[in-house]
Short mmCIF file of C-alpha atoms in Angstrom, two decimals:
data_model
loop_
_atom_site.label_atom_id
_atom_site.label_comp_id
_atom_site.label_asym_id
_atom_site.label_seq_id
_atom_site.Cartn_x
_atom_site.Cartn_y
_atom_site.Cartn_z
CA UNK A 1 -27.93 64.42 -42.51
CA UNK A 2 -31.17 65.50 -44.19
CA UNK A 3 -30.37 67.50 -47.31
CA UNK A 4 -33.97 67.81 -48.53
CA UNK A 5 -37.47 68.14 -47.15
CA UNK A 6 -38.28 64.61 -48.33
CA UNK A 7 -35.46 63.09 -46.28
CA UNK A 8 -36.41 65.29 -43.32
CA UNK A 9 -40.01 64.09 -43.42
CA UNK A 10 -38.99 60.43 -43.79
CA UNK A 11 -36.60 60.74 -40.84
CA UNK A 12 -39.30 62.42 -38.74
CA UNK A 13 -41.74 59.61 -39.59
CA UNK A 14 -39.18 56.97 -38.58
CA UNK A 15 -38.59 58.83 -35.32
CA UNK A 16 -42.33 58.94 -34.72
CA UNK A 17 -42.57 55.18 -35.24
CA UNK A 18 -39.81 54.73 -32.67
CA UNK A 19 -41.60 56.88 -30.12
CA UNK A 20 -44.82 54.96 -30.72
CA UNK A 21 -43.05 51.63 -30.25
CA UNK A 22 -41.52 52.71 -26.94
CA UNK A 23 -44.68 54.31 -25.59
CA UNK A 24 -47.05 51.47 -26.53
CA UNK A 25 -44.68 48.81 -25.19
CA UNK A 26 -44.16 50.56 -21.84
CA UNK A 27 -47.85 51.40 -21.48
CA UNK A 28 -48.92 47.85 -22.30
CA UNK A 29 -46.49 46.40 -19.81
CA UNK A 30 -47.60 48.71 -16.99
CA UNK A 31 -51.23 47.81 -17.60
CA UNK A 32 -50.50 44.07 -17.36
CA UNK A 33 -48.43 44.04 -14.17
CA UNK A 34 -50.66 45.93 -11.73
CA UNK A 35 -54.36 45.01 -12.14
CA UNK A 36 -55.37 46.49 -8.78
CA UNK A 37 -53.34 49.71 -9.20
CA UNK A 38 -53.56 50.00 -12.94
CA UNK A 39 -54.35 53.72 -12.93
CA UNK A 40 -51.36 54.63 -10.76
CA UNK A 41 -49.00 52.35 -12.70
CA UNK A 42 -50.16 53.81 -16.00
CA UNK A 43 -49.91 57.36 -14.64
CA UNK A 44 -46.37 56.88 -13.36
CA UNK A 45 -45.31 55.40 -16.69
CA UNK A 46 -47.00 58.17 -18.67
CA UNK A 47 -45.39 60.81 -16.46
CA UNK A 48 -42.04 59.71 -17.89
CA UNK A 49 -43.06 61.33 -21.16
CA UNK A 50 -43.66 64.70 -19.51
CA UNK A 51 -40.71 64.63 -17.12
CA UNK A 52 -38.41 63.33 -19.85
CA UNK A 53 -39.05 66.40 -21.96
CA UNK A 54 -38.66 68.63 -18.90
CA UNK A 55 -35.18 67.35 -17.97
CA UNK A 56 -33.84 67.29 -21.54
CA UNK A 57 -35.13 70.61 -22.85
CA UNK A 58 -32.34 72.63 -21.23
CA UNK A 59 -29.34 70.46 -22.27
CA UNK A 60 -30.81 70.13 -25.76
CA UNK A 61 -31.19 73.88 -26.06
CA UNK A 62 -27.64 74.45 -24.81
CA UNK A 63 -26.14 71.97 -27.26
CA UNK A 64 -28.09 73.44 -30.17
CA UNK A 65 -26.76 76.89 -29.30
CA UNK A 66 -23.16 75.74 -28.79
CA UNK A 67 -22.76 72.99 -31.41
CA UNK A 68 -25.74 73.23 -33.75
CA UNK A 69 -28.88 71.16 -34.06
CA UNK A 70 -27.08 68.45 -36.07
CA UNK A 71 -24.87 67.54 -33.11
CA UNK A 72 -27.83 67.69 -30.72
CA UNK A 73 -29.88 65.35 -32.89
CA UNK A 74 -26.97 62.96 -33.45
CA UNK A 75 -25.72 62.57 -29.87
CA UNK A 76 -29.06 62.71 -28.12
CA UNK A 77 -30.49 60.29 -30.67
CA UNK A 78 -27.68 57.81 -30.11
CA UNK A 79 -27.97 58.15 -26.34
CA UNK A 80 -31.74 57.65 -26.36
CA UNK A 81 -31.46 54.68 -28.70
CA UNK A 82 -28.86 53.00 -26.50
CA UNK A 83 -30.93 53.55 -23.33
CA UNK A 84 -34.06 52.14 -24.99
CA UNK A 85 -32.25 49.05 -26.28
CA UNK A 86 -30.62 48.29 -22.92
CA UNK A 87 -33.66 48.91 -20.71
CA UNK A 88 -36.02 47.32 -23.22
CA UNK A 89 -34.28 44.00 -22.62
CA UNK A 90 -35.63 44.05 -19.04
CA UNK A 91 -39.29 44.40 -20.03
CA UNK A 92 -41.14 41.14 -19.40
CA UNK A 93 -44.76 40.07 -19.60
CA UNK A 94 -46.08 38.61 -16.31
CA UNK A 95 -46.17 34.84 -16.46
CA UNK A 96 -49.43 33.00 -15.83
CA UNK A 97 -50.06 32.83 -12.10
CA UNK A 98 -47.30 35.30 -11.21
CA UNK A 99 -49.67 38.07 -10.10
CA UNK A 100 -51.06 37.97 -6.54
CA UNK A 101 -54.53 36.43 -6.40
CA UNK A 102 -55.65 39.17 -3.99
CA UNK A 103 -54.85 41.82 -6.62
CA UNK A 104 -56.98 40.07 -9.20
CA UNK A 105 -59.97 39.89 -6.83
CA UNK A 106 -59.77 43.55 -5.83
CA UNK A 107 -60.75 45.06 -9.15
CA UNK A 108 -64.47 44.33 -9.44
CA UNK A 109 -65.60 47.84 -8.51
CA UNK A 110 -63.63 49.30 -11.43
CA UNK A 111 -65.66 47.39 -14.05
CA UNK A 112 -62.67 45.38 -15.26
CA UNK A 113 -63.39 42.71 -17.82
CA UNK A 114 -62.23 39.11 -17.57
CA UNK A 115 -62.25 38.80 -21.36
CA UNK A 116 -59.44 39.71 -23.71
CA UNK A 117 -60.82 41.48 -26.76
CA UNK A 118 -58.80 41.40 -29.95
CA UNK A 119 -58.19 44.68 -31.83
CA UNK A 120 -60.77 43.65 -34.41
CA UNK A 121 -63.35 42.94 -31.70
CA UNK A 122 -63.03 46.31 -29.96
CA UNK A 123 -63.91 48.07 -33.21
CA UNK A 124 -67.27 46.29 -33.11
CA UNK A 125 -68.19 47.52 -29.63
CA UNK A 126 -70.14 50.78 -29.13
CA UNK A 127 -68.21 51.54 -25.94
CA UNK A 128 -64.98 51.92 -27.92
CA UNK A 129 -66.46 54.72 -30.03
CA UNK A 130 -67.81 56.48 -26.95
CA UNK A 131 -64.29 56.46 -25.47
CA UNK A 132 -62.83 57.56 -28.81
CA UNK A 133 -65.17 60.56 -29.06
CA UNK A 134 -64.45 61.54 -25.45
CA UNK A 135 -60.69 61.27 -25.98
CA UNK A 136 -60.96 63.35 -29.15
CA UNK A 137 -63.08 66.04 -27.46
CA UNK A 138 -60.77 66.43 -24.46
CA UNK A 139 -57.57 66.26 -26.50
CA UNK A 140 -58.87 68.80 -29.03
CA UNK A 141 -60.18 71.11 -26.32
CA UNK A 142 -56.88 71.01 -24.46
CA UNK A 143 -54.81 71.47 -27.62
CA UNK A 144 -56.94 74.39 -28.77
CA UNK A 145 -56.41 76.14 -25.45
CA UNK A 146 -52.74 75.27 -24.98
CA UNK A 147 -51.21 75.13 -28.46
CA UNK A 148 -51.75 78.86 -28.86
CA UNK A 149 -50.67 79.77 -25.32
CA UNK A 150 -47.74 81.92 -26.46
CA UNK A 151 -49.87 83.77 -29.02
CA UNK A 152 -52.61 84.30 -26.44
CA UNK A 153 -50.14 85.72 -23.92
CA UNK A 154 -48.78 88.15 -26.51
CA UNK A 155 -52.27 89.18 -27.61
CA UNK A 156 -53.18 89.81 -23.98
CA UNK A 157 -50.00 91.91 -23.71
CA UNK A 158 -48.67 90.00 -20.70
CA UNK A 159 -46.05 87.65 -22.19
CA UNK A 160 -43.09 89.57 -20.74
CA UNK A 161 -44.75 90.97 -17.64
CA UNK A 162 -42.89 89.75 -14.50
CA UNK A 163 -44.85 87.44 -12.21
CA UNK A 164 -43.68 86.56 -8.69
CA UNK A 165 -44.80 83.33 -6.96
CA UNK A 166 -43.20 82.04 -3.76
CA UNK A 167 -40.20 84.30 -4.18
CA UNK A 168 -39.55 83.30 -7.81
CA UNK A 169 -39.99 85.98 -10.48
CA UNK A 170 -40.20 85.18 -14.18
CA UNK A 171 -41.93 86.61 -17.27
CA UNK A 172 -45.54 85.47 -17.34
CA UNK A 173 -45.24 83.26 -20.43
CA UNK A 174 -41.99 81.61 -19.28
CA UNK A 175 -43.48 81.04 -15.82
CA UNK A 176 -46.64 79.55 -17.32
CA UNK A 177 -44.75 77.16 -19.60
CA UNK A 178 -42.50 76.04 -16.75
CA UNK A 179 -45.42 75.32 -14.42
CA UNK A 180 -47.49 73.75 -17.19
CA UNK A 181 -44.91 71.09 -18.03
CA UNK A 182 -44.42 70.22 -14.38
CA UNK A 183 -48.09 69.90 -13.41
CA UNK A 184 -48.86 68.06 -16.65
CA UNK A 185 -46.42 65.35 -15.61
CA UNK A 186 -47.68 65.26 -12.01
CA UNK A 187 -51.30 64.99 -13.14
CA UNK A 188 -50.82 61.58 -14.74
CA UNK A 189 -49.93 59.53 -11.64
CA UNK A 190 -52.20 61.67 -9.44
CA UNK A 191 -55.38 61.09 -11.44
CA UNK A 192 -54.41 57.48 -12.05
CA UNK A 193 -54.10 56.94 -8.30
CA UNK A 194 -57.41 58.71 -7.64
CA UNK A 195 -59.17 56.61 -10.28
CA UNK A 196 -58.00 53.40 -8.59
CA UNK A 197 -59.92 54.52 -5.52
CA UNK A 198 -62.97 56.36 -6.84
CA UNK A 199 -63.41 54.82 -10.29
CA UNK A 200 -62.34 55.85 -13.78
CA UNK A 201 -65.47 57.65 -14.95
CA UNK A 202 -65.94 59.55 -11.68
CA UNK A 203 -62.36 60.80 -11.85
CA UNK A 204 -62.68 61.75 -15.52
CA UNK A 205 -65.85 63.71 -14.83
CA UNK A 206 -64.15 65.83 -12.16
CA UNK A 207 -61.00 66.34 -14.24
CA UNK A 208 -62.85 67.28 -17.44
CA UNK A 209 -65.11 69.74 -15.63
CA UNK A 210 -62.05 71.25 -13.93
CA UNK A 211 -60.42 71.74 -17.30
CA UNK A 212 -63.58 73.26 -18.75
CA UNK A 213 -63.78 75.75 -15.88
CA UNK A 214 -60.04 76.48 -16.13
CA UNK A 215 -60.25 77.21 -19.86
CA UNK A 216 -63.31 79.41 -19.39
CA UNK A 217 -61.66 81.37 -16.58
CA UNK A 218 -58.44 81.66 -18.60
CA UNK A 219 -60.40 83.56 -21.22
CA UNK A 220 -62.06 85.89 -18.69
CA UNK A 221 -59.11 86.53 -16.38
CA UNK A 222 -56.12 85.64 -18.59
CA UNK A 223 -55.22 89.27 -19.14
CA UNK A 224 -54.09 89.39 -15.48
CA UNK A 225 -50.51 88.04 -15.48
CA UNK A 226 -50.74 86.08 -12.21
CA UNK A 227 -54.14 84.64 -13.16
CA UNK A 228 -52.76 83.65 -16.57
CA UNK A 229 -49.95 81.63 -14.96
CA UNK A 230 -52.15 79.92 -12.37
CA UNK A 231 -55.08 79.19 -14.66
CA UNK A 232 -52.91 77.77 -17.42
CA UNK A 233 -51.43 75.47 -14.78
CA UNK A 234 -54.92 74.27 -13.84
CA UNK A 235 -55.74 73.62 -17.49
CA UNK A 236 -52.56 71.63 -18.07
CA UNK A 237 -53.01 69.72 -14.81
CA UNK A 238 -56.54 68.61 -15.69
CA UNK A 239 -55.59 67.92 -19.29
CA UNK A 240 -52.60 65.72 -18.42
CA UNK A 241 -54.79 62.95 -17.04
CA UNK A 242 -56.01 61.81 -20.49
CA UNK A 243 -52.63 60.18 -21.14
CA UNK A 244 -53.01 57.87 -18.16
CA UNK A 245 -56.77 57.49 -17.92
CA UNK A 246 -57.70 56.43 -21.45
CA UNK A 247 -55.08 53.65 -21.81
CA UNK A 248 -56.12 52.40 -18.36
CA UNK A 249 -59.78 52.56 -19.32
CA UNK A 250 -59.02 50.62 -22.50
CA UNK A 251 -57.32 47.85 -20.52
CA UNK A 252 -60.14 47.74 -17.95
CA UNK A 253 -62.72 47.42 -20.72
CA UNK A 254 -60.99 45.18 -23.24
CA UNK A 255 -58.50 43.12 -21.21
CA UNK A 256 -54.72 42.99 -20.95
CA UNK A 257 -53.65 40.43 -23.55
CA UNK A 258 -53.83 43.01 -26.35
CA UNK A 259 -53.47 46.01 -24.04
CA UNK A 260 -50.74 47.76 -26.02
CA UNK A 261 -52.49 47.40 -29.39
CA UNK A 262 -55.96 48.30 -28.14
CA UNK A 263 -54.70 51.33 -26.20
CA UNK A 264 -52.72 52.45 -29.24
CA UNK A 265 -55.81 52.27 -31.45
CA UNK A 266 -57.69 54.40 -28.93
CA UNK A 267 -54.71 56.77 -28.76
CA UNK A 268 -55.18 57.66 -32.44
CA UNK A 269 -57.99 59.90 -31.17
CA UNK A 270 -55.28 62.38 -30.25
CA UNK A 271 -54.14 62.46 -33.87
CA UNK A 272 -57.72 62.99 -34.98
CA UNK A 273 -58.03 65.79 -32.43
CA UNK A 274 -54.92 67.51 -33.77
CA UNK A 275 -56.65 67.83 -37.15
CA UNK A 276 -59.19 70.08 -35.44
CA UNK A 277 -56.55 72.52 -34.16
CA UNK A 278 -56.66 74.73 -37.28
CA UNK A 279 -60.26 75.32 -36.25
CA UNK A 280 -59.02 77.49 -33.40
CA UNK A 281 -57.25 79.81 -35.85
CA UNK A 282 -60.37 80.02 -38.01
CA UNK A 283 -62.55 80.74 -34.99
CA UNK A 284 -60.18 83.44 -33.82
CA UNK A 285 -60.03 85.06 -37.23
CA UNK A 286 -63.78 84.84 -37.77
CA UNK A 287 -64.77 86.14 -34.33
CA UNK A 288 -62.00 88.72 -34.07
CA UNK A 289 -60.78 87.40 -30.73
CA UNK A 290 -60.14 84.36 -28.58
CA UNK A 291 -63.56 84.11 -26.96
CA UNK A 292 -65.00 81.62 -29.50
CA UNK A 293 -61.95 79.36 -29.26
CA UNK A 294 -61.95 79.25 -25.47
CA UNK A 295 -65.70 78.77 -25.18
CA UNK A 296 -65.58 75.93 -27.74
CA UNK A 297 -62.68 74.25 -25.93
CA UNK A 298 -64.46 74.54 -22.57
CA UNK A 299 -67.67 73.14 -24.06
CA UNK A 300 -65.80 70.14 -25.50
CA UNK A 301 -64.49 69.25 -22.05
CA UNK A 302 -67.89 69.74 -20.41
CA UNK A 303 -69.53 67.43 -22.96
CA UNK A 304 -66.86 64.77 -22.36
CA UNK A 305 -67.40 65.06 -18.59
CA UNK A 306 -71.13 64.44 -18.97
CA UNK A 307 -70.49 61.54 -21.35
CA UNK A 308 -68.13 59.91 -18.84
CA UNK A 309 -70.73 59.86 -16.09
CA UNK A 310 -74.00 59.36 -17.94
CA UNK A 311 -73.00 57.40 -21.05
CA UNK A 312 -69.69 55.59 -20.60
CA UNK A 313 -70.11 54.46 -16.99
CA UNK A 314 -73.47 52.69 -17.43
CA UNK A 315 -72.34 51.22 -20.76
CA UNK A 316 -69.22 49.66 -19.24
CA UNK A 317 -71.17 48.41 -16.21
CA UNK A 318 -73.68 46.65 -18.47
CA UNK A 319 -70.86 45.23 -20.57
CA UNK A 320 -69.13 43.63 -17.57
CA UNK A 321 -72.46 42.38 -16.17
CA UNK A 322 -73.28 40.75 -19.51
CA UNK A 323 -69.90 39.02 -19.54
CA UNK A 324 -70.53 37.75 -16.00
CA UNK A 325 -73.93 36.41 -17.01
CA UNK A 326 -72.43 34.59 -19.99
CA UNK A 327 -69.75 33.07 -17.74
CA UNK A 328 -72.40 31.91 -15.24
CA UNK A 329 -74.49 30.27 -17.96
CA UNK A 330 -71.43 28.51 -19.36
CA UNK A 331 -70.34 27.28 -15.93
CA UNK A 332 -73.81 26.04 -14.99
CA UNK A 333 -74.28 24.29 -18.30
CA UNK A 334 -70.93 22.52 -18.32
CA UNK A 335 -71.83 19.56 -16.01
CA UNK A 336 -74.89 18.70 -18.15
CA UNK A 337 -72.78 17.42 -21.03
CA UNK A 338 -71.27 14.37 -19.31
CA UNK A 339 -74.60 13.71 -17.57
CA UNK A 340 -76.42 13.48 -20.92
CA UNK A 341 -73.66 11.31 -22.33
CA UNK A 342 -73.93 8.99 -19.36
#
């Protein structure tokens, strides 16, 4: 019903608030319920975002073509709203003592805090800003490499070149976009599951380096249609893990009581990263090609990988150790009070 740009922008902002409310609520709930499989739970929940767009893109496109975008917006909006309201009624916070005691004891190796930091408190911790910078670097690097994928394919002259994989033949760009959406959704539960076993920072280091290598190779070999499809899939696969790993990392570090709020604050790094995307256009224009953009994006991921292993991991370990020391001192000192009074 928007008859002006002002109304259109207001409606888009309201829709964005709705998306944020749904995402933060679902993410926060997943992080609370499964302390010993937090990465996998977060990844499965986050994969709903990717798979949801994958299953609706075709019916949306068909309705827009047959009935116009107004009908598509109206009916899909009503349907989504109804589903959210009905299913939202079933979301519950775990009651005290409802989680298995064994699950709570199994999380020590993942540097999970026993404290619940408030949103104001996390902004006073250095570890938050390390995570924020890492999130921003990886998100910006991935966006710089993927946001211009169609333009890159056309500049390479391969967008409409047929590519055959496992008996399926599609134009290179269409094939790449199809694979990219699928692997991006699969990456979230996969890396979440891996991080539950091998640790968050170790998993992030491998994923970020894989993305850096994928982006670098995409620049060198992207003019080959088959390589373009496969390498873009690798980039999207490695990039997809940030949407499960960083909320999980936030909950591990700052507790679950304010999990939704704290993870949402950290998630603003993606918005900050999007402000850097015009940089890719400037780099391309200034350098006369895509090499500067791809090298910069690969470097951003490599820096984040090194930060995960050599900065974030020791910082979080020290943070949890310090909390344990404080708890020990408090516990040991407690019996002295009644003794002195006696």
